[in-house]
Coordinates of C-alpha atoms in Angstrom, one line a residue:
M1 CA 15.0 140.2 118.0
V2 CA 16.1 140.6 114.4
G3 CA 18.3 143.5 115.4
L4 CA 19.8 141.5 118.3
R5 CA 20.6 138.6 116.1
R6 CA 22.3 140.9 113.6
A7 CA 24.4 142.5 116.3
K8 CA 25.5 139.0 117.5
T9 CA 26.5 138.0 114.0
V10 CA 28.6 141.2 113.5
L11 CA 30.3 140.7 116.9
L12 CA 31.1 137.1 116.0
V13 CA 32.7 138.1 112.7
L14 CA 34.7 140.8 114.4
V15 CA 36.0 138.3 117.0
V16 CA 37.1 135.9 114.2
V17 CA 38.9 138.6 112.3
I18 CA 40.7 139.8 115.4
A19 CA 41.8 136.3 116.4
S20 CA 43.0 135.5 112.9
T21 CA 45.0 138.8 112.8
I22 CA 46.7 138.0 116.1
A23 CA 47.5 134.5 115.1
N24 CA 49.2 135.7 112.0
G25 CA 51.3 138.1 113.9
A26 CA 50.0 141.4 112.3
P27 CA 49.6 144.4 114.6
L28 CA 46.1 145.6 115.6
D29 CA 47.1 149.2 115.4
P30 CA 47.6 150.3 111.8
G31 CA 50.6 152.3 113.1
P32 CA 51.7 155.8 112.6
K33 CA 51.4 157.6 109.3
G34 CA 53.9 156.3 106.7
S35 CA 54.0 152.7 108.0
G36 CA 52.6 149.8 106.1
A37 CA 51.6 146.2 106.6
A38 CA 54.3 143.6 107.1
A39 CA 56.1 142.8 103.9
P40 CA 55.4 139.4 102.4
V41 CA 58.2 136.8 102.5
G42 CA 61.1 137.8 100.2
A43 CA 59.7 141.3 99.6
T44 CA 62.0 144.3 99.7
V45 CA 61.1 146.9 102.3
P46 CA 61.2 150.4 100.8
G47 CA 63.5 153.1 102.3
G48 CA 62.0 154.8 105.3
A49 CA 59.5 152.1 106.1
N50 CA 59.2 151.0 109.7
A51 CA 57.4 147.7 109.1
A52 CA 58.8 144.5 110.6
A53 CA 60.3 142.5 107.8
P54 CA 59.5 138.8 108.2
A55 CA 62.2 136.0 107.7
G56 CA 63.6 136.2 104.2
A57 CA 62.9 139.9 103.6
T58 CA 65.9 142.0 102.5
G59 CA 66.4 145.5 103.8
T60 CA 67.3 148.3 101.4
G61 CA 69.1 151.5 102.2
G62 CA 67.3 153.3 105.1
A63 CA 65.3 150.4 106.3
N64 CA 64.9 149.9 110.0
A65 CA 63.5 146.3 109.8
A66 CA 63.6 144.4 113.0
A67 CA 66.0 141.5 113.2
P68 CA 64.5 138.0 113.4
A69 CA 64.0 136.6 116.8
G70 CA 67.3 135.7 118.5
A71 CA 69.6 137.4 116.0
T72 CA 72.1 140.1 117.0
V73 CA 72.0 143.2 114.9
P74 CA 75.5 144.5 114.0
A75 CA 76.3 148.0 115.2
G76 CA 75.1 150.6 112.7
A77 CA 72.9 153.6 112.5
K78 CA 69.8 154.0 110.3
G79 CA 70.6 152.8 106.8
S80 CA 72.5 149.6 107.9
P81 CA 71.0 146.3 106.6
A82 CA 69.1 143.9 108.8
A83 CA 70.9 141.0 110.3
A84 CA 70.9 137.7 108.3
P85 CA 67.7 135.6 108.9
V86 CA 68.0 132.6 111.1
G87 CA 70.0 129.8 109.4
A88 CA 71.5 132.0 106.7
T89 CA 75.2 131.4 106.0
A90 CA 77.6 133.9 104.5
P91 CA 79.1 132.8 101.1
V92 CA 82.2 130.7 101.5
G93 CA 85.1 132.9 102.6
A94 CA 83.1 136.1 102.2
T95 CA 82.2 138.6 104.9
A96 CA 79.6 141.3 104.2
P97 CA 81.0 144.8 104.8
A98 CA 79.1 146.9 107.4
G99 CA 76.3 148.9 105.8
A100 CA 76.4 147.2 102.4
V101 CA 73.0 147.6 100.7
G102 CA 71.0 144.5 100.1
V103 CA 73.8 142.2 101.6
P104 CA 73.1 140.6 105.0
A105 CA 75.8 141.6 107.5
A106 CA 77.8 138.8 109.1
A107 CA 76.5 137.8 112.4
P108 CA 79.0 138.2 115.2
A109 CA 80.4 134.9 116.6
G110 CA 78.1 133.4 119.1
A111 CA 74.9 135.1 117.9
V112 CA 71.9 133.0 118.9
G113 CA 70.5 131.1 116.0
V114 CA 72.8 132.6 113.4
P115 CA 76.1 130.9 112.4
A116 CA 79.2 133.0 112.4
A117 CA 80.6 133.9 109.0
A118 CA 82.8 131.1 107.6
P119 CA 86.6 131.8 107.6
A120 CA 88.3 132.2 104.3
G121 CA 88.7 128.8 102.5
A122 CA 86.4 127.0 104.9
V123 CA 83.7 124.6 103.6
G124 CA 80.2 124.9 104.8
V125 CA 77.7 122.8 102.8
A126 CA 80.2 122.0 100.1
G127 CA 83.3 123.4 98.5
S128 CA 87.0 123.1 97.7
L129 CA 90.0 123.1 100.0
D130 CA 93.7 123.5 99.3
V131 CA 96.1 121.8 101.7
K132 CA 98.5 124.7 101.3
A133 CA 95.8 127.1 102.5
A134 CA 95.6 124.8 105.5
G135 CA 99.3 125.3 106.2
A136 CA 101.1 122.6 104.1
K137 CA 104.5 123.6 102.7
G138 CA 105.1 120.9 100.1
D139 CA 108.9 121.3 100.4
G140 CA 109.7 117.7 101.2
T141 CA 111.2 118.5 104.6
T142 CA 108.5 120.2 106.6
D143 CA 106.0 117.8 108.4
D144 CA 102.7 118.6 106.6
T145 CA 100.6 116.0 108.5
A146 CA 98.5 118.5 110.4
A147 CA 97.5 120.4 107.3
F148 CA 96.1 117.2 105.7
V149 CA 94.3 116.2 108.9
A150 CA 92.6 119.6 109.1
A151 CA 91.6 119.7 105.5
W152 CA 90.1 116.2 105.7
K153 CA 88.2 117.0 108.8
T154 CA 86.5 120.0 107.2
A155 CA 85.7 118.1 104.0
C156 CA 84.4 115.0 105.7
E157 CA 82.0 117.1 107.9
A158 CA 80.6 119.0 104.9
A159 CA 77.0 118.1 104.0
G160 CA 77.6 118.2 100.2
P161 CA 80.4 117.2 97.8
S162 CA 83.8 118.5 98.7
T163 CA 87.2 118.5 97.0
I164 CA 90.6 118.6 98.7
T165 CA 93.3 119.8 96.3
V166 CA 97.0 118.9 96.8
P167 CA 99.1 121.3 94.6
K168 CA 102.5 120.4 93.1
G169 CA 105.2 119.7 95.6
D170 CA 106.6 116.9 97.8
Y171 CA 104.7 116.6 101.1
L172 CA 106.4 114.9 104.0
V173 CA 103.7 113.2 106.2
N174 CA 103.6 110.8 109.0
D175 CA 100.8 108.2 109.4
L176 CA 97.6 109.7 107.8
E177 CA 94.1 108.4 108.5
F178 CA 91.4 109.6 106.1
L179 CA 88.5 108.2 108.2
G180 CA 84.8 108.1 107.4
P181 CA 82.0 107.9 107.3
C182 CA 81.7 111.4 105.8
K183 CA 78.5 113.4 105.4
G184 CA 79.0 113.9 101.7
P185 CA 81.2 112.6 98.8
V186 CA 84.8 113.6 99.0
T187 CA 87.3 113.9 96.2
L188 CA 91.1 114.0 96.8
E189 CA 92.7 115.7 93.8
M190 CA 96.4 115.0 93.9
N191 CA 98.9 117.1 91.9
G192 CA 101.8 116.6 94.4
N193 CA 103.6 113.7 95.9
L194 CA 103.6 112.2 99.4
K195 CA 106.7 111.1 101.2
A196 CA 107.0 108.9 104.3
P197 CA 109.6 109.3 107.0
T198 CA 112.6 107.1 106.3
T199 CA 112.7 105.7 109.9
V200 CA 111.2 102.4 110.9
D201 CA 108.5 103.2 113.5
A202 CA 108.5 100.8 116.4
K203 CA 105.1 101.7 117.8
P204 CA 101.9 99.8 116.7
N205 CA 100.0 101.4 113.8
C206 CA 97.9 100.5 110.8
G207 CA 100.3 101.6 108.1
W208 CA 101.1 104.9 106.5
I209 CA 98.2 106.2 104.4
D210 CA 94.8 104.9 105.4
F211 CA 91.4 105.4 103.7
T212 CA 88.6 103.8 105.8
N213 CA 84.8 103.6 105.8
L214 CA 84.1 105.9 102.8
V215 CA 81.2 106.0 100.3
D216 CA 81.4 107.7 96.9
F217 CA 85.1 108.6 97.5
T218 CA 87.3 109.5 94.6
L219 CA 91.1 109.7 94.6
N220 CA 92.4 111.4 91.4
G221 CA 96.1 110.9 91.5
N222 CA 97.2 112.5 88.3
G223 CA 100.4 110.4 88.5
A224 CA 101.0 111.3 92.2
I225 CA 103.7 109.2 93.9
F226 CA 103.3 107.8 97.4
D227 CA 106.9 107.2 98.4
G228 CA 107.3 104.9 101.4
Q229 CA 111.1 105.2 101.5
G230 CA 111.3 101.7 102.8
S231 CA 114.8 100.4 102.2
L232 CA 115.6 100.2 105.9
A233 CA 112.5 98.1 106.6
W234 CA 113.3 95.5 104.0
K235 CA 116.2 94.2 106.1
A236 CA 113.9 94.0 109.1
N237 CA 111.3 91.9 107.3
D238 CA 113.2 89.0 105.9
C239 CA 110.5 86.4 106.2
A240 CA 112.4 83.9 104.1
K241 CA 115.2 83.8 106.6
T242 CA 113.3 84.2 109.9
G243 CA 110.0 82.5 109.1
K244 CA 108.3 85.5 110.7
C245 CA 107.1 88.8 109.2
N246 CA 106.8 91.8 111.5
S247 CA 103.5 92.5 109.8
L248 CA 101.4 91.2 107.0
P249 CA 99.1 94.2 106.7
I250 CA 95.8 92.7 105.7
V251 CA 94.2 94.8 108.4
R252 CA 90.6 94.3 109.6
T253 CA 90.2 96.0 113.0
F254 CA 91.2 99.1 114.8
T255 CA 94.1 97.3 116.5
C256 CA 95.3 96.2 113.1
I257 CA 94.8 92.5 113.8
I258 CA 95.4 91.0 110.4
A259 CA 93.4 88.5 108.3
Y260 CA 96.4 86.2 107.8
N261 CA 97.5 86.1 111.5
I262 CA 96.8 87.7 114.8
N263 CA 100.0 89.6 115.3
V264 CA 99.7 93.3 115.8
I265 CA 101.5 95.5 113.3
T266 CA 104.8 96.7 114.7
I267 CA 106.1 99.0 112.0
S268 CA 104.6 101.5 109.6
S269 CA 104.6 98.9 106.9
L270 CA 101.9 99.4 104.4
N271 CA 102.0 102.3 101.9
V272 CA 98.3 102.7 101.1
R273 CA 95.4 101.0 102.7
F274 CA 91.8 101.1 101.4
T275 CA 89.4 99.5 104.0
G276 CA 85.6 99.5 103.9
L277 CA 85.2 101.7 100.7
T278 CA 82.0 101.5 98.8
N279 CA 81.2 102.8 95.2
S280 CA 84.6 104.5 95.0
K281 CA 87.4 105.1 92.5
I282 CA 91.2 105.2 92.8
I283 CA 92.8 106.6 89.7
G284 CA 96.3 107.4 88.7
I285 CA 98.5 106.9 91.7
T286 CA 101.9 105.2 92.1
S287 CA 103.3 103.6 95.2
T288 CA 107.1 103.4 95.5
N289 CA 109.5 101.7 97.9
S290 CA 106.9 100.6 100.4
K291 CA 108.2 99.2 103.7
L292 CA 106.0 96.1 103.2
F293 CA 102.8 95.7 101.1
H294 CA 102.2 98.6 98.7
M295 CA 98.4 98.6 98.6
N296 CA 95.8 96.7 100.5
I297 CA 92.1 96.5 99.5
L298 CA 90.0 95.0 102.3
N299 CA 86.3 94.9 103.0
C300 CA 85.5 97.0 99.9
K301 CA 82.5 96.9 97.6
N302 CA 82.2 98.2 94.1
V303 CA 85.6 99.8 94.0
T304 CA 87.6 100.5 90.8
L305 CA 91.3 101.1 90.6
E306 CA 92.6 102.5 87.3
N307 CA 96.1 103.3 86.0
I308 CA 97.9 102.2 89.1
G309 CA 101.7 102.1 89.4
I310 CA 103.8 100.0 91.8
D311 CA 107.6 100.5 91.8
A312 CA 110.2 98.8 94.0
P313 CA 113.3 96.9 93.3
P314 CA 113.4 93.1 93.3
E315 CA 115.3 93.1 96.6
S316 CA 112.4 94.8 98.4
L317 CA 111.3 91.8 100.4
N318 CA 107.6 91.0 101.0
T319 CA 106.4 94.1 99.1
D320 CA 103.3 92.7 97.5
G321 CA 102.1 95.1 94.9
I322 CA 98.3 95.1 95.4
H323 CA 96.6 92.7 97.8
I324 CA 92.8 92.3 97.6
G325 CA 90.9 90.5 100.3
R326 CA 87.4 90.1 101.7
S327 CA 86.0 92.4 99.0
N328 CA 83.2 92.1 96.4
G329 CA 83.1 93.9 93.0
V330 CA 86.7 95.2 92.8
N331 CA 88.0 96.1 89.4
L332 CA 91.7 96.6 88.8
I333 CA 92.0 98.0 85.3
G334 CA 95.4 99.0 84.1
A335 CA 98.5 98.7 86.3
K336 CA 102.3 98.6 85.9
I337 CA 103.8 96.7 88.7
K338 CA 107.5 96.2 89.6
T339 CA 108.1 94.8 93.0
G340 CA 109.8 92.1 95.2
D341 CA 106.9 89.9 95.7
D342 CA 103.5 89.1 94.1
C343 CA 102.4 91.8 91.7
V344 CA 98.8 91.1 92.6
S345 CA 97.8 88.8 95.5
I346 CA 94.2 87.7 96.0
G347 CA 93.2 86.8 99.5
D348 CA 90.4 85.0 101.2
G349 CA 86.9 86.4 100.9
T350 CA 87.4 87.9 97.5
E351 CA 84.4 87.7 95.2
N352 CA 83.6 89.0 91.7
L353 CA 87.1 90.4 91.0
I354 CA 88.4 91.6 87.6
V355 CA 92.1 92.1 87.0
E356 CA 92.7 93.4 83.5
N357 CA 95.6 95.0 81.5
V358 CA 98.3 94.5 84.2
E359 CA 101.9 94.6 83.3
C360 CA 103.8 92.6 86.0
G361 CA 107.5 92.3 86.5
P362 CA 109.9 91.9 88.1
G363 CA 108.0 90.2 90.9
H364 CA 106.4 86.9 91.7
G365 CA 103.5 87.0 89.3
I366 CA 99.8 87.1 89.9
A367 CA 98.5 84.8 92.6
V368 CA 95.3 83.6 94.3
G369 CA 96.4 83.0 97.8
S370 CA 98.1 81.9 99.7
L371 CA 95.0 80.3 101.2
G372 CA 94.5 78.0 104.1
R373 CA 97.1 79.1 106.6
Y374 CA 94.6 80.4 109.2
P375 CA 91.2 79.2 110.4
N376 CA 87.9 80.8 109.3
E377 CA 89.1 82.1 105.9
Q378 CA 86.3 83.1 103.7
P379 CA 85.6 81.6 100.2
V380 CA 87.2 83.0 97.1
R381 CA 84.7 83.1 94.2
G382 CA 84.5 84.6 90.7
V383 CA 88.0 85.8 90.0
T384 CA 89.0 86.8 86.4
V385 CA 92.6 87.8 85.4
R386 CA 92.9 88.7 81.7
K387 CA 94.6 90.7 79.0
S388 CA 97.9 91.0 80.9
L389 CA 101.7 90.8 80.4
I390 CA 103.9 89.0 82.9
K391 CA 107.7 89.5 82.3
N392 CA 110.9 88.3 84.1
T393 CA 109.0 87.0 87.2
S394 CA 109.6 83.9 89.4
N395 CA 106.0 82.7 88.7
G396 CA 103.3 83.5 86.2
V397 CA 99.7 82.9 87.2
R398 CA 99.1 80.6 90.2
I399 CA 96.9 79.4 93.0
K400 CA 98.7 78.5 96.2
T401 CA 97.3 76.8 99.4
W402 CA 99.0 75.5 102.5
P403 CA 99.2 71.8 103.4
G404 CA 97.4 70.8 106.5
S405 CA 95.0 73.7 106.1
P406 CA 91.6 74.1 107.6
P407 CA 88.7 73.7 105.2
G408 CA 88.3 76.4 102.5
I409 CA 86.9 77.1 99.1
A410 CA 88.2 78.7 95.9
S411 CA 86.1 78.4 92.8
N412 CA 85.2 80.0 89.4
I413 CA 88.7 81.3 88.7
I414 CA 89.7 82.2 85.2
F415 CA 93.2 83.2 83.8
E416 CA 92.9 84.1 80.2
D417 CA 94.6 86.1 77.3
I418 CA 97.9 86.4 79.2
T419 CA 101.4 86.8 77.6
M420 CA 104.4 85.4 79.4
D421 CA 107.9 86.7 78.7
N422 CA 110.8 84.7 80.3
V423 CA 108.6 83.6 83.3
S424 CA 109.5 80.7 85.6
T425 CA 106.6 78.2 85.8
P426 CA 104.0 80.3 83.9
I427 CA 101.0 78.2 85.0
L428 CA 100.9 76.8 88.5
I429 CA 98.6 75.2 91.0
D430 CA 100.4 74.5 94.2
Q431 CA 98.4 72.9 97.1
E432 CA 101.6 72.1 98.9
Y433 CA 102.8 75.6 99.2
C434 CA 105.4 75.8 102.0
P435 CA 107.7 78.8 101.8
Y436 CA 109.1 79.0 105.3
A437 CA 109.5 75.4 106.3
D438 CA 107.1 75.8 109.2
C439 CA 104.1 74.1 107.6
K440 CA 102.6 70.6 108.0
A441 CA 104.4 69.0 105.2
G442 CA 102.7 65.8 104.0
V443 CA 99.3 66.7 105.4
P444 CA 96.9 67.4 102.6
S445 CA 95.4 70.8 102.1
K446 CA 91.7 71.0 102.7
V447 CA 91.1 74.0 100.5
K448 CA 88.8 72.8 97.7
L449 CA 89.6 74.1 94.2
S450 CA 87.0 73.9 91.5
D451 CA 86.1 75.4 88.2
V452 CA 89.6 76.8 87.4
T453 CA 90.5 77.7 83.8
F454 CA 93.8 78.7 82.2
K455 CA 93.0 79.9 78.6
N456 CA 95.0 81.4 75.8
I457 CA 98.2 81.7 77.7
K458 CA 101.3 82.0 75.5
G459 CA 104.9 83.1 75.5
T460 CA 108.2 81.9 76.9
S461 CA 109.0 79.9 80.0
A462 CA 112.3 80.4 81.9
T463 CA 112.0 76.9 83.3
K464 CA 111.6 73.5 81.7
I465 CA 108.4 72.9 83.6
A466 CA 106.0 75.4 82.1
V467 CA 102.7 74.0 83.4
K468 CA 102.7 72.6 86.9
L469 CA 99.5 71.4 88.6
I470 CA 99.7 70.0 92.1
C471 CA 96.3 69.4 93.7
S472 CA 95.5 68.1 97.2
I473 CA 95.3 64.3 97.5
G474 CA 92.8 64.7 100.4
T475 CA 90.5 67.3 98.7
P476 CA 91.1 66.8 95.0
C477 CA 90.6 69.7 92.5
T478 CA 87.6 69.4 90.2
N479 CA 87.0 70.8 86.8
V480 CA 90.5 72.2 86.1
A481 CA 90.7 73.2 82.4
L482 CA 93.6 74.0 80.1
A483 CA 92.7 75.6 76.8
D484 CA 94.9 77.0 74.0
I485 CA 98.2 76.9 75.8
N486 CA 101.4 77.8 73.9
L487 CA 104.5 78.1 76.1
V488 CA 108.0 77.4 74.9
H489 CA 111.3 76.9 76.7
N490 CA 114.6 77.5 74.9
G491 CA 117.0 76.4 77.6
V492 CA 119.7 73.7 77.5
E493 CA 117.4 71.3 79.5
G494 CA 115.3 70.8 76.4
P495 CA 111.7 71.8 75.4
A496 CA 109.0 72.8 77.9
V497 CA 107.0 70.1 79.7
G498 CA 103.8 69.9 81.7
A499 CA 103.7 68.1 85.1
C500 CA 100.6 67.1 87.2
A501 CA 99.8 65.5 90.5
N502 CA 96.4 64.4 91.8
V503 CA 94.5 66.1 88.9
Q504 CA 93.4 65.2 85.4
P505 CA 92.7 68.5 83.7
V506 CA 90.1 69.0 80.9
L507 CA 92.0 69.9 77.7
T508 CA 90.8 71.9 74.7
G509 CA 92.6 73.5 71.7
Q510 CA 96.3 73.8 71.3
M511 CA 98.4 72.3 74.1
L512 CA 102.1 73.2 74.1
P513 CA 103.7 71.7 76.1
P514 CA 101.6 68.5 76.2
A515 CA 99.8 68.4 79.6
C516 CA 100.8 66.0 82.4
T517 CA 103.7 64.2 80.8
E518 CA 105.5 64.2 84.1
I519 CA 104.6 63.8 87.8
A520 CA 104.7 67.2 89.5
K521 CA 106.8 67.4 92.7
P522 CA 106.6 70.1 95.4
G523 CA 109.1 72.9 95.5
P524 CA 110.5 75.3 92.8

């Protein structure tokens, strides 16, 4: 009995060992002389060994290691390296030469489970692309649109950070859409300039250069110019004469229905559009001669714009410099803006905005609004404009709302530390704003203005009325404050004056001109 029990125990142990060996994939037969056990993961198989190399093993000269399941072994006699393990990717742009020792050979295209070697310049997990390598010429006459589209597609699909480089040159491009979401952060490194076609496009579109739905995006302009070549369009968009604009590109949907009205855009009007960006930076770009608005910031969150240039002549109609709307946490830090309309316009839905160190002029100044022209506009809250210079403009800093408007809100707005140089009406609240004679004149605005401060504003006024505050008689302003105002007028009409209607501002510090010595009237 004792012997029988011992025999059963030995048999049981043997069964366990065999089962374990089979489960682990090791051969039962020790193999012919000269072979060894399977190499551990990552081990190098010595020359002449016939053992099966597991995933991750690297074959040295003379190894006949079997390729991993599903891979195709490139043609080659004894001494060629094993095929790359499943999931391995060749270095960006590199192809392993046949027979190279210790370097996995590139798997042929279509190999099961093994990706083909990346073509030269392509991005796999992450990398850098050059638009000229993608076919761009940068000569100012060749249409380079396709090269930019191809480079963006590759970068946006990369799993890690990617950079698209634009070398020096002038790149003629039609409408470009840099659309997300992308799989990883993308940087567009500009050293060249973009040029739009000179023709006015009659088909509906969303503008010229469009960045949409991106997270952790960076545009390093390095002074790059986005030239809209828009002089032909300015004649087609004379809103002051017609009362209608072909497009006001505050775009919010795929069909380019705009926030200020429901007309579909009919020309390629907007130079650069940033829509739905989060945690992103736009640095060192200049927009010139846009067909309509230069830059539009819409539905963005935590976006910083630095060292921005806007350049267009005064006769460029409706070419607002930078429009910001329906965004939270936008910072505009450092800009030089010369244009034919507002240097900076702040639309509905803007919250927690900082505008700082802006040099504005010629143009129409820096404005909140216009507000209240359309239903369902979102509140404006927490806007600060500071440390800026406004020069030779038709307005300074202002808030404008339409009469007869639907209900709306604009609150916690501060204009401070601003220098005026030959500016018409440097400080203005106008709740009877009616530029096209198609408004409900005499019907009070229902946009509620509250907690508005003008502080430390100094310089010269081109008009006798330097401070003009017209609030709604139906929805009066509350807590409007003037502090440390020093504005002088040297014209033949006499010294500067302050005019008010339907408001009694809170006054502190120096007040030149004296506030509210005249009754303010609508109009210029």
